[in-house]
Coordinates of C-alpha atoms in Angstrom, one line a residue:
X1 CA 0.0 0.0 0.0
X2 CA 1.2 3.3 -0.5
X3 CA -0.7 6.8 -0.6
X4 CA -1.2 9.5 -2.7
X5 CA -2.8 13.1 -2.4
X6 CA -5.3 13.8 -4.1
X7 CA -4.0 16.1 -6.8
X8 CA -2.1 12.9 -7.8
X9 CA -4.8 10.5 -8.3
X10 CA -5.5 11.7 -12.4
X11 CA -1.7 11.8 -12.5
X12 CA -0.9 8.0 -10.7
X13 CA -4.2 6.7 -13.2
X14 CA -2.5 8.2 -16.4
X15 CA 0.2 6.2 -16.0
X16 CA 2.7 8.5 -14.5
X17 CA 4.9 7.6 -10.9
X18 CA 4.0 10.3 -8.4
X19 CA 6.8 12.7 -7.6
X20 CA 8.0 13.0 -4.0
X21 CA 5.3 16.2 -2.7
X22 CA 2.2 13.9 -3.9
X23 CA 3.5 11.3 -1.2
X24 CA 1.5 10.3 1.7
X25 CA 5.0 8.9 3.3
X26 CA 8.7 9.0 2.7
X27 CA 9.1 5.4 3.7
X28 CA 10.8 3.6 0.4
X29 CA 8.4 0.6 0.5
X30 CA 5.0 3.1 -0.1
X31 CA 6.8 4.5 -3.2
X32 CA 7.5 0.4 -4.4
X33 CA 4.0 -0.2 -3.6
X34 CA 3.0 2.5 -6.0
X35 CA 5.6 1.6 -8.6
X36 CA 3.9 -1.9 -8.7
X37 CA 0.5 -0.4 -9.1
X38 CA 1.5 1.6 -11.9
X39 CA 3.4 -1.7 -13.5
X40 CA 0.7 -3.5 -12.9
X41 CA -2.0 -1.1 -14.1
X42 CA 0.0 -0.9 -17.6
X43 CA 0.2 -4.2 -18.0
X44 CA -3.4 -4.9 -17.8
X45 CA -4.2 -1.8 -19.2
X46 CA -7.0 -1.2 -16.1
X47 CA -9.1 2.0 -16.4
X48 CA -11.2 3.5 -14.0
X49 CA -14.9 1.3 -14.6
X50 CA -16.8 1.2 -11.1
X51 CA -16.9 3.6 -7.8
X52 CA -17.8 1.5 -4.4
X53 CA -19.3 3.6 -1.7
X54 CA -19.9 2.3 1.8
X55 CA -20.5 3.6 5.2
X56 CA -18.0 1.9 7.4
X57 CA -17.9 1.5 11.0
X58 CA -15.2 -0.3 12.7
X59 CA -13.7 -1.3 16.0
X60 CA -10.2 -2.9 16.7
X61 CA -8.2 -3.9 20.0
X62 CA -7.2 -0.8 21.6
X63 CA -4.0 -2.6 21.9
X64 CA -3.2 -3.8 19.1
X65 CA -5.0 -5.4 15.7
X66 CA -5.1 -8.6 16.4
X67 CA -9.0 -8.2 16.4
X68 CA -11.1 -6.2 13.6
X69 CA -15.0 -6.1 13.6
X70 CA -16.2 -4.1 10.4
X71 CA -19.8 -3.4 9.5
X72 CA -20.4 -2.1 5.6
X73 CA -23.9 -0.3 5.2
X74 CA -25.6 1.5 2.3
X75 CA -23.2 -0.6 -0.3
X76 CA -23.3 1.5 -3.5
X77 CA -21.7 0.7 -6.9
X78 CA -22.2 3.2 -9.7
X79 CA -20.6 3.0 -13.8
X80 CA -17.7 5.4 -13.3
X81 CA -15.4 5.5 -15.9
X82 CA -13.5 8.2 -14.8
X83 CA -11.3 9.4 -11.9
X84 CA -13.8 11.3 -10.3
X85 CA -13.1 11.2 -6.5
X86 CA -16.6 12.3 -5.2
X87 CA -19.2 11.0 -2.6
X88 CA -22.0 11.5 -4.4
X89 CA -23.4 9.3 -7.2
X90 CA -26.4 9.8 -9.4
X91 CA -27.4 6.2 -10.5
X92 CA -26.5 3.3 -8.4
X93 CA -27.3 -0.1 -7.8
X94 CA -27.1 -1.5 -4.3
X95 CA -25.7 -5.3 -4.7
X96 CA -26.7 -6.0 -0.8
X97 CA -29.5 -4.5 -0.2
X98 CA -30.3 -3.3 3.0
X99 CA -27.7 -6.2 4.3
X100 CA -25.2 -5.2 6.5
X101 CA -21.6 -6.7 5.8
X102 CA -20.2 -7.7 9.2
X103 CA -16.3 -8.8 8.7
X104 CA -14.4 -10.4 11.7
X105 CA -11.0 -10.4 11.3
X106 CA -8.4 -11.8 13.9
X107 CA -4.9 -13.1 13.7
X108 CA -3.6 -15.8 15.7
X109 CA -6.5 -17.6 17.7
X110 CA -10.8 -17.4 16.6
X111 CA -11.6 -15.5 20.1
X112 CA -14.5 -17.3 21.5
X113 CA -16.6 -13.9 21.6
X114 CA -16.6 -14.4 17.9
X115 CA -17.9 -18.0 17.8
X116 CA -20.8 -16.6 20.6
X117 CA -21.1 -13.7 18.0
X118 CA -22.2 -15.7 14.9
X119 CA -23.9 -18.6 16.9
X120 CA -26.1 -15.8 18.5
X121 CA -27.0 -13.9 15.8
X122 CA -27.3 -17.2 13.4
X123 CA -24.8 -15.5 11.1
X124 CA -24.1 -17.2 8.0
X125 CA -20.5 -16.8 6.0
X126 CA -20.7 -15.6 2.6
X127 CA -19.0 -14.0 0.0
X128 CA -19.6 -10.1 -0.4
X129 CA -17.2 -9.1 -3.0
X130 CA -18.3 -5.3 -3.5
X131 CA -16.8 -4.7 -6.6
X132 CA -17.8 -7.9 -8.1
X133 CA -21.2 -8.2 -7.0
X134 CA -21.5 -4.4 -7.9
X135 CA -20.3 -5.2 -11.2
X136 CA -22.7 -8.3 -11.4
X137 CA -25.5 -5.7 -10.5
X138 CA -25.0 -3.3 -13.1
X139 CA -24.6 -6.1 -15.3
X140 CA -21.5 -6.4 -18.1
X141 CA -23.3 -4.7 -20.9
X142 CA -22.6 -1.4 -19.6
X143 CA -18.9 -2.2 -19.8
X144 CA -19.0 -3.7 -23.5
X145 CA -17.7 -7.4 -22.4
X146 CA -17.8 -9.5 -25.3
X147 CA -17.2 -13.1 -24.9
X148 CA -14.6 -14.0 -27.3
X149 CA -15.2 -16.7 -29.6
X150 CA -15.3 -20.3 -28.0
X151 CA -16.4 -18.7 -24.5
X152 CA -18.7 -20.4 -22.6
X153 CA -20.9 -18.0 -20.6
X154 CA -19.7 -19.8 -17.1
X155 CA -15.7 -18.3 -18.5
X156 CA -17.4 -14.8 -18.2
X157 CA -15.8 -12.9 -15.9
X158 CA -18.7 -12.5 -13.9
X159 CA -22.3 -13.7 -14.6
X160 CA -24.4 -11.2 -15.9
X161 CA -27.8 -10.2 -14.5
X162 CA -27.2 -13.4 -12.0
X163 CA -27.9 -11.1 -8.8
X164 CA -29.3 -7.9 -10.5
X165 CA -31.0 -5.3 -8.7
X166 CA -33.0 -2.3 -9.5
X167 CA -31.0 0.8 -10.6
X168 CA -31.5 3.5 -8.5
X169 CA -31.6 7.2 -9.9
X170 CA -31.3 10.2 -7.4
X171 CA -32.5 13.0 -8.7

């Protein structure tokens, strides 16, 4: 990982390695991180295609992070094919619903308050891929897939329309 200001963003998604004032931190390994993104980002060529909104609230050991407890509400996922860092989005879908995402993250031993937790609440563990399932929801004609010839729909990188929701407009 490695950060960026703001006025770098269009500049690190354009291809180009930040200089040294749009640095979050001096620390050589940030700037490697970055380096790698930008590698990587060529090599793929990835664009900008999707913004993810949530409302995040999380808790950690006050002593160290050994325990995480997250809880994602109001999932948005909106077409974005820009750089556009903004809060706001005009037409969403919402790939969970009303469902909040509770993530319980711990390293080293499963604390027992986790296992009371989900036996509790009856939680069940699923995958909530935000990007993926928002993709899913907006469904892959907006971002002109085209199954090359031979494809079989189950090679798609994800299934269209298999979990599509409403699109929501704000006005």
């Amino acid at each position: 990982r490695g950060g960026v200001r703001r006025v770098a963003v269009p500049w690190l998604l354009a291809g180009q390695l930040p200089e040294p004032d749009h640095l979050l931190s001096d620390l050589p390994k940030h700037f490697f991180a970055l380096q790698r993104f930008s590698q990587l980002m060529l090599d793929l060529r990835a664009r900008p295609k999707v913004h993810v909104s949530y409302l995040r609230e999380a808790w950690m050991n006050h002593d160290d992070n050994s325990v995480r407890v997250t809880m994602d509400r109001d999932v948005r996922v909106a077409y974005e094919p820009t750089a556009r860092l903004a809060t706001g989005m005009d037409h969403f879908v919402r790939p969970f619903g009303q469902e909040v995402i509770l993530e319980l993250k711990f390293t080293g031993r499963f604390p027992n308050w986790f296992r009371d937790l989900v036996q509790g609440f009856g939680l069940v563990r699923r995958s909530a891929a935000k990007y993926v399932d928002g993709v899913e929801a907006i469904g892959l004609s907006v971002f002109n897939y085209r199954p090359a010839a031979g494809d079989r729909p189950e090679d798609a990188p994800v299934a269209a329309g298999r979990r599509s929701r409403e699109l929501i407009a704000m006005p």
